[in-house]
Short mmCIF file of C-alpha atoms in Angstrom, two decimals:
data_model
loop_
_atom_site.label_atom_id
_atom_site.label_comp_id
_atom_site.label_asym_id
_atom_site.label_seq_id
_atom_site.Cartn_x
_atom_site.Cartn_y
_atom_site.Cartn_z
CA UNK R 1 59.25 -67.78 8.45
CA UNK R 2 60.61 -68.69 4.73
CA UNK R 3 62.60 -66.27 3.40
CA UNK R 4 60.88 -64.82 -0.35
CA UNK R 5 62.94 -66.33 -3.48
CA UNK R 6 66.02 -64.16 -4.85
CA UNK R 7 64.89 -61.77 -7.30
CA UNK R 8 66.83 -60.65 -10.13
CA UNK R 9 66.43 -57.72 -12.81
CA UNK R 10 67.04 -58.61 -16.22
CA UNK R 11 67.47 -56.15 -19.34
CA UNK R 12 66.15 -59.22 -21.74
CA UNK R 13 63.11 -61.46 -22.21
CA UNK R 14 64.78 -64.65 -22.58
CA UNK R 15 67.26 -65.73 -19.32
CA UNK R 16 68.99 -68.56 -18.01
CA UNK R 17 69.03 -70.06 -14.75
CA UNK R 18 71.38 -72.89 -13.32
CA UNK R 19 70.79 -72.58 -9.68
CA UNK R 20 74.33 -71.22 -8.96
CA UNK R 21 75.83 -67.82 -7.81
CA UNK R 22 76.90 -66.72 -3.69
CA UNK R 23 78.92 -69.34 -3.04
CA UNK R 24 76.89 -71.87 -5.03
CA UNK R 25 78.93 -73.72 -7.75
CA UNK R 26 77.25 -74.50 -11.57
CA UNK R 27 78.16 -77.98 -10.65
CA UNK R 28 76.45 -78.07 -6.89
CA UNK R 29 73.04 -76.15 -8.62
CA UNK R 30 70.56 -77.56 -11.41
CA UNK R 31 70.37 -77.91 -15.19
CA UNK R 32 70.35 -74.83 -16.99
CA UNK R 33 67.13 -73.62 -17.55
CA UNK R 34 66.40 -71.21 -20.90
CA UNK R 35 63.07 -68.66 -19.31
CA UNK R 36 61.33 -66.61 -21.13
CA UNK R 37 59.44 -63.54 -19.88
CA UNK R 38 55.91 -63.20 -20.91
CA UNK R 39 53.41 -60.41 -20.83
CA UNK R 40 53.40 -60.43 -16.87
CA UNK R 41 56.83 -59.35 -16.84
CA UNK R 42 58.39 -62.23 -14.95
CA UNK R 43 59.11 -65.71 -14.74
CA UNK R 44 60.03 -68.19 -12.04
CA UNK R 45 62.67 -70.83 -12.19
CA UNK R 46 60.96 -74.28 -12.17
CA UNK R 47 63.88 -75.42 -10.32
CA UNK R 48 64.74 -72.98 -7.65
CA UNK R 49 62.29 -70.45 -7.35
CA UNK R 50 64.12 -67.75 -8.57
CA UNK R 51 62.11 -64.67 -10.27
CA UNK R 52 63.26 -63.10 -13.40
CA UNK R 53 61.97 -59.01 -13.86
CA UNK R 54 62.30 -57.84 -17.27
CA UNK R 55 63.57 -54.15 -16.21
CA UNK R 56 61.06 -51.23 -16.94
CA UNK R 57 58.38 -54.02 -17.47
CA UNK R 58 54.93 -54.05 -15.74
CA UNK R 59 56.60 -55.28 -12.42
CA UNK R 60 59.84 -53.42 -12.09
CA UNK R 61 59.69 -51.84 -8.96
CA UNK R 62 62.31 -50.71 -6.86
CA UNK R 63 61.36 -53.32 -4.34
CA UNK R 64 60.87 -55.93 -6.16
CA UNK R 65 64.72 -56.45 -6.76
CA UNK R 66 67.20 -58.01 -4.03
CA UNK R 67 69.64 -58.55 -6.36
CA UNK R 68 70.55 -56.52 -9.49
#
């Protein structure tokens, strides 16, 4: 079974992502990515498949984050 994509909570609507963090270089990840959260309340990293919740947006839910 795949393991779901890291989640993170974020407290604005425009992120970045670079593939790094737990052990995982900026160097050894991808180009840094500028997101921006839409109306959904989330976005997904083209790169990595990281998801981006806006906090208190329409899918903040305490399960929804593995990583704060």
């Amino acid at each position: 079974m795949i393991a779901p994509p890291e989640t993170f909570r974020v407290a604005t609507r425009r992120t970045t992502c670079d593939g790094s963090g737990d052990g995982i270089p900026a160097a050894l990840g991808h180009p840094r990515v500028w997101l921006e959260i839409d109306e959904t309340g989330f976005v997904d990293c083209g790169y990595c498949d990281r998801r981006f919740v806006l906090i208190g947006g329409p899918t903040d839910t305490a399960e929804s984050s593995t990583r704060a």
